[in-house]
CSV table of C-alpha atoms in Angstrom, one decimal:
chain,number,residue,atom,x,y,z
V,10,MET,CA,21.0,75.1,-62.0
V,11,ASN,CA,23.0,77.9,-60.5
V,12,ASN,CA,20.0,80.3,-60.7
V,13,SER,CA,17.8,77.9,-58.9
V,14,LEU,CA,16.0,79.4,-55.9
V,15,LEU,CA,17.4,76.7,-53.6
V,16,ASN,CA,20.9,77.0,-54.9
V,17,ARG,CA,21.2,80.5,-53.7
V,18,THR,CA,22.5,80.0,-50.2
V,19,PRO,CA,20.3,82.6,-48.3
V,20,SER,CA,17.2,81.3,-49.9
V,21,LYS,CA,18.3,77.7,-49.3
V,22,GLN,CA,18.8,78.4,-45.6
V,23,ALA,CA,15.6,80.3,-45.3
V,24,ILE,CA,13.4,77.6,-47.0
V,25,THR,CA,15.0,74.8,-44.9
V,26,ALA,CA,14.5,76.9,-41.7
V,27,ILE,CA,10.8,77.4,-42.6
V,28,LEU,CA,10.3,73.7,-43.1
V,29,MET,CA,12.1,72.9,-39.8
V,30,PHE,CA,9.7,75.3,-38.0
V,31,LEU,CA,6.5,74.1,-39.7
V,32,PHE,CA,7.2,70.4,-39.1
V,33,PRO,CA,6.8,70.4,-35.2
V,34,PHE,CA,4.5,73.4,-35.3
V,35,LEU,CA,1.9,71.7,-37.5
V,36,SER,CA,2.5,68.2,-36.1
V,37,LEU,CA,-0.5,68.1,-33.7
V,38,VAL,CA,-2.7,71.0,-34.8
V,39,THR,CA,-3.4,69.8,-38.3
V,40,PRO,CA,-4.1,66.4,-39.8
V,41,PHE,CA,-1.6,66.9,-42.6
V,42,GLY,CA,1.4,68.7,-41.0
V,43,VAL,CA,3.8,65.8,-40.6
V,44,GLY,CA,3.0,64.2,-43.9
V,45,LEU,CA,3.1,67.4,-45.8
V,46,CYS,CA,6.5,68.4,-44.3
V,47,SER,CA,7.9,65.0,-45.1
V,48,PHE,CA,7.1,65.5,-48.8
V,49,LEU,CA,8.4,69.1,-48.7
V,50,PHE,CA,11.7,68.0,-47.2
V,51,LEU,CA,12.0,65.3,-49.9
V,52,ILE,CA,11.2,67.8,-52.7
V,53,ALA,CA,13.6,70.4,-51.3
V,54,GLY,CA,16.2,67.8,-51.0
V,55,VAL,CA,16.0,67.1,-54.7
V,56,PHE,CA,17.0,70.7,-55.5
V,57,VAL,CA,20.2,70.3,-53.4
V,58,LEU,CA,20.8,66.7,-54.4
V,59,ARG,CA,24.5,67.3,-55.3
V,60,ASP,CA,25.3,69.2,-52.1
V,61,GLY,CA,23.2,66.9,-50.0
V,62,ASN,CA,24.9,63.8,-51.3
V,63,SER,CA,28.3,65.4,-50.8
V,64,ALA,CA,27.4,66.3,-47.2
V,65,LEU,CA,26.2,62.7,-46.5
V,66,ARG,CA,29.4,61.2,-47.9
V,67,ARG,CA,31.5,63.6,-45.8
V,68,HIS,CA,29.7,62.5,-42.6
V,69,TRP,CA,29.1,58.9,-43.7
V,70,PRO,CA,31.2,57.2,-41.0
V,71,SER,CA,29.0,58.6,-38.2
V,72,LEU,CA,25.7,58.4,-40.2
V,73,ARG,CA,25.8,54.9,-41.7
V,74,TRP,CA,24.9,52.9,-38.6
V,75,VAL,CA,21.9,55.1,-38.0
V,76,ILE,CA,20.6,55.0,-41.6
V,77,LEU,CA,21.2,51.3,-41.9
V,78,PRO,CA,18.3,50.1,-39.6
V,79,PHE,CA,15.9,52.3,-41.5
V,80,LEU,CA,17.1,50.8,-44.8
V,81,LEU,CA,16.8,47.3,-43.4
V,82,ASN,CA,13.3,48.1,-42.1
V,83,PHE,CA,12.2,49.0,-45.6
V,84,LEU,CA,13.8,46.0,-47.2
V,85,PHE,CA,12.4,43.6,-44.6
V,86,VAL,CA,8.8,44.9,-44.9
V,87,LEU,CA,9.1,44.9,-48.7
V,88,GLY,CA,10.3,41.3,-48.5
V,89,CYS,CA,7.4,40.4,-46.3
V,90,TYR,CA,5.0,42.1,-48.7
V,91,LEU,CA,6.3,40.0,-51.6
V,92,LEU,CA,6.5,36.7,-49.8
V,93,ARG,CA,3.4,36.9,-47.5
V,94,ASP,CA,0.9,38.6,-49.8
V,95,HIS,CA,0.6,41.6,-47.6
V,96,ALA,CA,-1.3,44.8,-48.6
V,97,LEU,CA,1.0,47.2,-50.4
V,98,GLY,CA,0.1,49.9,-47.8
V,99,ALA,CA,2.3,48.0,-45.4
V,100,VAL,CA,5.4,49.3,-47.3
V,101,GLU,CA,4.4,53.0,-47.0
V,102,LYS,CA,5.6,53.6,-43.4
V,103,PRO,CA,9.1,52.1,-43.8
V,104,VAL,CA,9.8,53.7,-47.2
V,105,ARG,CA,8.7,57.2,-45.9
V,106,MET,CA,10.8,56.7,-42.7
V,107,LEU,CA,13.8,55.9,-44.9
V,108,LEU,CA,13.1,58.9,-47.2
V,109,ALA,CA,13.3,61.1,-44.1
V,110,VAL,CA,17.0,60.9,-44.7
V,111,SER,CA,16.3,63.7,-47.2
V,112,ALA,CA,15.7,66.0,-44.3
V,113,LEU,CA,19.2,65.1,-43.0
V,114,ALA,CA,20.8,65.8,-46.3
V,115,LEU,CA,18.9,69.1,-46.7
V,116,VAL,CA,20.0,70.3,-43.3
V,117,LEU,CA,23.6,69.3,-43.9
V,118,ALA,CA,23.6,71.1,-47.3
V,119,ALA,CA,21.7,74.3,-46.3
V,120,LYS,CA,23.1,74.7,-42.8
V,121,PRO,CA,19.9,76.5,-41.5
V,122,ASP,CA,19.6,78.2,-38.1
V,123,ARG,CA,18.7,75.5,-35.5
V,124,LYS,CA,16.5,78.0,-33.7
V,125,ALA,CA,13.9,77.5,-36.3
V,126,LEU,CA,13.3,74.0,-35.0
V,127,TRP,CA,13.3,75.2,-31.4
V,128,TRP,CA,10.6,77.8,-32.2
V,129,GLY,CA,8.6,75.2,-34.1
V,130,VAL,CA,8.8,72.9,-31.1
V,131,ILE,CA,7.7,75.7,-28.7
V,132,GLY,CA,4.8,76.7,-31.0
V,133,GLY,CA,3.7,73.2,-31.6
V,134,ALA,CA,3.5,72.4,-27.9
V,135,ALA,CA,1.6,75.6,-27.2
V,136,GLY,CA,-0.8,74.8,-30.1
V,137,ALA,CA,-1.3,71.3,-28.8
V,138,LEU,CA,-2.2,72.7,-25.3
V,139,LEU,CA,-4.7,75.1,-26.8
V,140,LEU,CA,-6.4,72.4,-28.9
V,141,VAL,CA,-6.8,69.7,-26.1
V,142,GLY,CA,-7.5,72.5,-23.6
V,143,TYR,CA,-10.4,73.6,-25.7
V,144,GLN,CA,-11.7,70.0,-26.1
V,145,ARG,CA,-11.3,69.3,-22.4
V,146,VAL,CA,-12.8,72.6,-21.0
V,147,PHE,CA,-15.3,73.7,-23.6
V,148,LEU,CA,-16.3,70.4,-25.2
V,149,ASP,CA,-16.1,68.4,-22.0
V,150,MET,CA,-14.2,65.6,-23.6
V,151,ASP,CA,-12.8,63.2,-21.0
V,152,ARG,CA,-9.9,61.9,-23.2
V,153,PRO,CA,-9.2,64.7,-25.7
V,154,GLY,CA,-6.8,63.9,-28.5
V,155,GLY,CA,-7.0,66.8,-30.9
V,156,LEU,CA,-7.2,65.4,-34.4
V,157,LEU,CA,-5.6,62.1,-33.3
V,158,ASN,CA,-6.4,59.4,-30.8
V,159,ALA,CA,-5.5,60.5,-27.2
V,160,ILE,CA,-2.6,58.2,-26.8
V,161,THR,CA,-0.6,59.2,-29.9
V,162,PHE,CA,-1.4,62.9,-29.4
V,163,GLY,CA,-0.3,62.7,-25.8
V,164,ASP,CA,2.9,60.9,-26.7
V,165,ILE,CA,3.9,63.4,-29.4
V,166,ALA,CA,3.0,66.3,-27.1
V,167,LEU,CA,5.3,64.9,-24.5
V,168,SER,CA,8.0,64.6,-27.1
V,169,LEU,CA,7.7,68.2,-27.9
V,170,ALA,CA,7.9,69.0,-24.1
V,171,LEU,CA,11.2,67.1,-23.8
V,172,LEU,CA,12.6,68.7,-26.9
V,173,ALA,CA,11.7,72.1,-25.4
V,174,LEU,CA,13.5,71.2,-22.2
V,175,ALA,CA,16.6,70.4,-24.2
V,176,ALA,CA,16.3,73.7,-25.9
V,177,THR,CA,16.8,75.5,-22.6
V,178,VAL,CA,20.5,74.4,-22.8
V,179,ASP,CA,20.8,76.3,-26.0
V,180,VAL,CA,19.8,79.7,-24.6
V,181,ARG,CA,22.4,82.3,-24.0
V,182,ALA,CA,20.4,85.2,-22.7
V,183,HIS,CA,18.9,84.4,-19.3
V,184,ARG,CA,15.5,86.1,-20.1
V,185,GLN,CA,15.0,84.0,-23.3
V,186,VAL,CA,14.9,80.7,-21.3
V,187,VAL,CA,11.3,81.5,-20.6
V,188,TRP,CA,10.2,80.6,-24.1
V,189,PRO,CA,11.5,77.0,-24.2
V,190,ALA,CA,10.4,76.7,-20.6
V,191,LEU,CA,6.8,77.7,-21.5
V,192,GLY,CA,7.0,75.2,-24.4
V,193,ALA,CA,8.0,72.4,-22.1
V,194,VAL,CA,5.2,73.2,-19.6
V,195,ALA,CA,2.7,73.4,-22.5
V,196,GLY,CA,3.7,70.1,-23.9
V,197,LEU,CA,3.6,68.4,-20.5
V,198,VAL,CA,0.2,69.8,-19.6
V,199,ALA,CA,-1.2,68.9,-23.1
V,200,SER,CA,0.0,65.3,-22.6
V,201,ILE,CA,-1.5,65.1,-19.1
V,202,MET,CA,-4.9,66.4,-20.4
V,203,THR,CA,-5.1,63.5,-22.8
V,204,GLY,CA,-5.0,61.1,-19.9
V,205,THR,CA,-2.4,58.8,-21.6
V,206,ARG,CA,-0.5,56.7,-19.1
V,207,GLY,CA,2.1,55.4,-21.5
V,208,GLY,CA,3.7,58.8,-21.7
V,209,TRP,CA,4.5,58.6,-18.0
V,210,LEU,CA,6.9,55.7,-18.8
V,211,GLY,CA,8.6,57.8,-21.4
V,212,LEU,CA,8.9,60.6,-18.9
V,213,ALA,CA,10.4,58.2,-16.4
V,214,LEU,CA,13.1,57.2,-18.9
V,215,ALA,CA,13.7,60.9,-19.6
V,216,ALA,CA,14.3,61.4,-15.9
V,217,LEU,CA,17.0,58.8,-16.0
V,218,VAL,CA,18.6,60.6,-19.0
V,219,PHE,CA,18.8,63.8,-16.9
V,220,VAL,CA,20.3,61.9,-14.0
V,221,ALA,CA,22.9,60.3,-16.3
V,222,TYR,CA,23.7,63.4,-18.4
V,223,GLY,CA,22.9,66.2,-15.9
V,224,HIS,CA,26.3,67.7,-16.6
V,225,VAL,CA,25.0,69.1,-19.9
V,226,LEU,CA,22.7,71.5,-17.9
V,227,ARG,CA,25.4,74.1,-17.4
V,228,SER,CA,22.9,76.9,-16.5
V,229,TRP,CA,21.3,76.8,-13.1
V,230,ARG,CA,18.1,78.1,-14.8
V,231,SER,CA,18.1,75.0,-17.0
V,232,ARG,CA,18.4,72.8,-13.9
V,233,VAL,CA,15.6,74.6,-12.2
V,234,MET,CA,13.4,74.2,-15.3
V,235,VAL,CA,14.0,70.5,-15.6
V,236,VAL,CA,13.4,69.9,-11.9
V,237,SER,CA,10.3,72.1,-12.0
V,238,SER,CA,8.9,70.2,-15.0
V,239,PHE,CA,9.2,66.8,-13.4
V,240,ALA,CA,7.8,68.3,-10.1
V,241,LEU,CA,4.8,69.6,-12.0
V,242,VAL,CA,4.1,66.1,-13.3
V,243,VAL,CA,4.4,64.6,-9.9
V,244,ALA,CA,2.2,67.3,-8.4
V,245,THR,CA,-0.7,66.5,-10.8
V,246,TYR,CA,-1.1,63.2,-9.0
V,247,PHE,CA,-2.2,65.0,-5.9
V,248,ILE,CA,-4.6,67.3,-7.7
V,249,PRO,CA,-7.9,65.4,-8.3
V,250,ALA,CA,-9.1,67.7,-11.0
V,251,THR,CA,-6.3,66.5,-13.3
V,252,GLY,CA,-7.6,62.9,-13.2
V,253,VAL,CA,-4.0,61.6,-12.9
V,254,GLN,CA,-4.6,59.9,-9.5
V,255,GLU,CA,-7.8,58.4,-10.8
V,256,ARG,CA,-6.1,57.0,-13.9
V,257,VAL,CA,-3.3,55.5,-11.8
V,258,HIS,CA,-5.7,53.8,-9.4
V,259,GLN,CA,-7.8,52.6,-12.3
V,260,GLY,CA,-4.8,51.0,-14.0
V,261,VAL,CA,-3.7,49.2,-10.8
V,262,ALA,CA,-7.3,48.0,-10.2
V,263,GLU,CA,-7.6,46.7,-13.8
V,264,ALA,CA,-4.3,44.8,-13.6
V,265,THR,CA,-5.3,43.3,-10.3
V,266,VAL,CA,-8.6,42.0,-11.7
V,267,TRP,CA,-6.9,40.4,-14.7
V,268,PHE,CA,-4.2,38.7,-12.6
V,269,ASP,CA,-6.9,37.4,-10.3
V,270,GLY,CA,-8.6,35.7,-13.3
V,271,GLY,CA,-11.3,38.3,-13.8
V,272,SER,CA,-12.5,40.1,-16.9
V,273,ALA,CA,-10.1,41.5,-19.5
V,274,PHE,CA,-12.6,44.1,-20.6
V,275,SER,CA,-10.5,47.1,-19.6
V,276,ASN,CA,-7.6,49.1,-21.0
V,277,VAL,CA,-5.0,47.3,-18.9
V,278,GLY,CA,-6.7,44.0,-18.9
V,279,THR,CA,-7.0,44.0,-22.7
V,280,ARG,CA,-3.3,44.8,-23.0
V,281,LEU,CA,-2.3,42.0,-20.7
V,282,GLU,CA,-4.5,39.5,-22.6
V,283,LEU,CA,-2.9,40.6,-25.9
V,284,TRP,CA,0.6,40.2,-24.4
V,285,LYS,CA,-0.3,36.7,-23.3
V,286,ALA,CA,-1.4,35.9,-26.9
V,287,ALA,CA,1.8,37.5,-28.2
V,288,ALA,CA,4.0,35.2,-26.1
V,289,THR,CA,2.3,32.2,-27.6
V,290,MET,CA,2.7,33.5,-31.2
V,291,ILE,CA,6.3,34.4,-30.7
V,292,GLU,CA,7.1,30.9,-29.5
V,293,GLU,CA,5.4,29.4,-32.6
V,294,ALA,CA,7.2,31.6,-35.2
V,295,PRO,CA,10.3,33.0,-33.5
V,296,LEU,CA,12.6,33.8,-36.4
V,297,LEU,CA,10.5,35.7,-39.0
V,298,GLY,CA,7.2,36.1,-37.3
V,299,ARG,CA,3.9,35.6,-38.9
V,300,GLY,CA,2.8,38.9,-40.4
V,301,GLU,CA,-0.3,41.0,-39.6
V,302,ALA,CA,-2.9,39.0,-41.5
V,303,ASP,CA,-1.7,35.7,-40.0
V,304,TYR,CA,-1.6,36.9,-36.4
V,305,LEU,CA,-5.1,38.4,-36.7
V,306,GLN,CA,-6.4,35.0,-37.8
V,307,ALA,CA,-4.4,33.3,-35.0
V,308,LEU,CA,-6.1,35.6,-32.5
V,309,LYS,CA,-9.5,34.6,-33.8
V,310,GLU,CA,-8.7,31.0,-33.5
V,311,MET,CA,-7.4,31.4,-30.0
V,312,VAL,CA,-10.6,33.2,-29.0
V,313,ALA,CA,-12.7,30.5,-30.7
V,314,ALA,CA,-10.8,27.9,-28.7
V,315,GLY,CA,-11.6,29.8,-25.4
V,316,GLN,CA,-7.9,30.6,-24.8
V,317,LEU,CA,-8.4,34.4,-25.0
V,318,ASP,CA,-11.1,36.9,-24.1
V,319,PRO,CA,-12.9,38.1,-27.3
V,320,VAL,CA,-12.0,41.7,-26.3
V,321,VAL,CA,-8.6,41.2,-27.9
V,322,LEU,CA,-10.3,41.3,-31.4
V,323,THR,CA,-11.4,44.9,-30.8
V,324,LEU,CA,-7.8,46.3,-30.9
V,325,PRO,CA,-5.6,46.5,-34.1
V,326,HIS,CA,-2.3,45.7,-32.5
V,327,PHE,CA,-0.5,44.4,-29.4
V,328,HIS,CA,0.0,47.7,-27.6
V,329,ASN,CA,3.7,47.0,-27.1
V,330,GLU,CA,6.2,48.0,-29.8
V,331,SER,CA,8.7,45.2,-29.1
V,332,LEU,CA,6.0,42.5,-28.9
V,333,GLN,CA,4.5,43.8,-32.1
V,334,ALA,CA,7.9,43.6,-33.8
V,335,LEU,CA,8.5,40.0,-32.5
V,336,VAL,CA,5.0,38.8,-33.5
V,337,THR,CA,5.0,40.3,-37.0
V,338,GLY,CA,8.7,39.9,-37.8
V,339,GLY,CA,10.2,37.5,-35.4
V,340,VAL,CA,13.7,38.0,-34.0
V,341,VAL,CA,14.8,39.6,-37.3
V,342,GLY,CA,12.0,42.2,-37.2
V,343,PHE,CA,12.7,42.9,-33.5
V,344,ALA,CA,16.4,43.4,-34.2
V,345,ILE,CA,15.6,45.9,-36.9
V,346,TRP,CA,13.1,47.8,-34.7
V,347,ALA,CA,15.7,47.8,-31.9
V,348,GLY,CA,18.3,49.1,-34.3
V,349,MET,CA,16.1,52.1,-35.1
V,350,MET,CA,16.0,52.9,-31.4
V,351,LEU,CA,19.6,51.9,-30.4
V,352,ALA,CA,21.5,53.4,-33.3
V,353,PRO,CA,20.2,57.0,-32.8
V,354,PHE,CA,20.6,56.6,-29.1
V,355,MET,CA,24.3,55.6,-29.4
V,356,PHE,CA,24.9,58.5,-31.9
V,357,PHE,CA,23.5,61.1,-29.5
V,358,ALA,CA,24.9,59.4,-26.4
V,359,HIS,CA,28.4,59.6,-27.9
V,360,ALA,CA,27.8,63.3,-28.7
V,361,LEU,CA,26.8,64.0,-25.1
V,362,ARG,CA,30.1,62.5,-23.9
V,363,GLU,CA,32.1,65.1,-25.9
V,364,ARG,CA,33.8,67.1,-23.2
V,365,LYS,CA,34.7,70.1,-25.4
V,366,ALA,CA,31.3,70.3,-27.1
V,367,SER,CA,29.5,73.6,-27.4
V,368,ALA,CA,26.2,74.4,-25.7
V,369,GLN,CA,24.5,74.0,-29.1
V,370,GLU,CA,25.9,70.6,-29.6
V,371,PHE,CA,24.9,69.5,-26.1
V,372,ALA,CA,21.3,70.8,-26.6
V,373,LEU,CA,20.8,69.0,-29.9
V,374,ALA,CA,22.3,65.8,-28.7
V,375,LEU,CA,20.2,65.9,-25.5
V,376,ALA,CA,17.1,66.5,-27.6
V,377,GLY,CA,17.9,63.5,-29.7
V,378,ILE,CA,18.5,61.2,-26.8
V,379,LEU,CA,15.3,62.4,-25.0
V,380,LEU,CA,13.3,61.8,-28.2
V,381,VAL,CA,14.6,58.2,-28.5
V,382,THR,CA,14.1,57.3,-24.9
V,383,GLY,CA,10.7,58.9,-24.9
V,384,TYR,CA,9.6,56.6,-27.9
V,385,VAL,CA,11.1,53.6,-26.1
V,386,GLY,CA,8.9,54.4,-23.1
V,387,PHE,CA,5.8,55.0,-25.2
V,388,GLY,CA,6.4,51.7,-26.9
V,389,LEU,CA,6.0,49.8,-23.6
V,390,THR,CA,2.2,50.2,-23.7
V,391,GLU,CA,1.6,51.4,-27.2
V,392,VAL,CA,2.6,50.7,-30.8
V,393,ILE,CA,3.3,54.3,-31.7
V,394,PHE,CA,4.9,53.2,-35.0
V,395,TRP,CA,1.5,51.9,-36.0
V,396,SER,CA,0.5,55.4,-37.3
V,397,ILE,CA,2.1,57.3,-40.1
V,398,LYS,CA,2.3,60.4,-38.0
V,399,GLY,CA,4.0,58.7,-35.1
V,400,SER,CA,6.5,56.9,-37.4
V,401,LEU,CA,7.3,60.0,-39.5
V,402,PHE,CA,7.6,62.3,-36.5
V,403,TYR,CA,10.3,60.1,-35.0
V,404,ALA,CA,12.3,59.6,-38.2
V,405,LEU,CA,12.2,63.2,-39.3
V,406,MET,CA,13.1,64.5,-35.9
V,407,VAL,CA,15.9,62.1,-35.5
V,408,PHE,CA,17.5,63.0,-38.8
V,409,LEU,CA,16.9,66.8,-38.3
V,410,LEU,CA,18.6,66.7,-34.9
V,411,MET,CA,21.5,64.7,-36.3
V,412,GLY,CA,22.0,67.1,-39.2
V,413,LEU,CA,21.8,70.2,-36.9
V,414,TYR,CA,24.2,68.5,-34.4
V,415,LEU,CA,26.8,67.8,-37.1
V,416,ASN,CA,26.5,71.3,-38.4
V,417,ALA,CA,27.0,72.7,-34.9
V,418,LYS,CA,30.0,70.4,-34.4
V,419,GLU,CA,31.5,71.4,-37.7
V,420,SER,CA,31.0,75.1,-37.0
V,421,HIS,CA,32.6,74.7,-33.5
V,422,LEU,CA,35.6,72.9,-34.9
V,423,GLN,CA,36.1,75.6,-37.6
V,424,GLY,CA,35.8,78.3,-35.0
V,425,HIS,CA,38.9,76.9,-33.2
């Protein structure tokens, strides 16, 4: 309808911008933020269905290979549900991740101001720091995690920090760089406060990204900000009050005990015990895996046979994203999961190689590649896709950044 609120361009842009702001802003400070925003993106996308479909078709050659793994993920899990008698709830995550494409279509159709997302990221990181800071200082919680578990909270907080770092590339006025800089610091400190160690691996991969694509940091202020952020993380190791040094030494000690044949009753020991079990299960069902119900039963049988420590039955998954995919879906499931990582990575990596791209394009592409590499790093010691929030945050942010990048590229080409 021509008189529809969303079909009037200013309102369409404003509503989309508000949703883009609320998504990262509410992601960690509310229990419903990510899920609510995913539904709102979907509903808003219905009102611009014609324009959204037209935009998707226009950009389809560059979008199809990114959307395809999300579609295959849904179809594969649906097939497993039908053939393996899984609970219907198993289909929820893949279908909602696929429907996150609605955010991409909405952004392409409405062409909102990308700064709304940046401000949402900055605000979300600041809110995350206030929340876990309160829990750590006033409630004396050793591993604060806001309204989530400490690991998922810390990983998403670190993702917000990396996105804020990318936003420094998109700042024209020198004085304004302080806001994304503060967002980056807030997200980093919030992640450190949770005590999660898996985030450090994501940060290490992010450092490699900056080494490989350092040319996108055209401003010396951006370079200083990036170096300072990583220096801050390194410095926390030498400050006993942060607990980082203790966590590092604890991890090394727990791994040593397990390799020496000792108890697996520790965070690292339990993970290593689970990974040993995963290797056996992958060998037994390499092509299509065995599904969640079957692998839990297999774990119980291995414990009963004395092959595994009973501690493995206290955790719901294998604490490694790729092993989880291989055990539950075999080589096929792993290929689909890898596609959801690799396809966005290639999309954003190709964008970063564009020599004549604008600062806005560089910032959005850098944000995308940092998000993907961060999630790959998190997945080395955690199954962040296990939770709805972790899954939807990734899918929505990937598609939002893709849409904003394509808008910026289109605007840049039209400006010439």
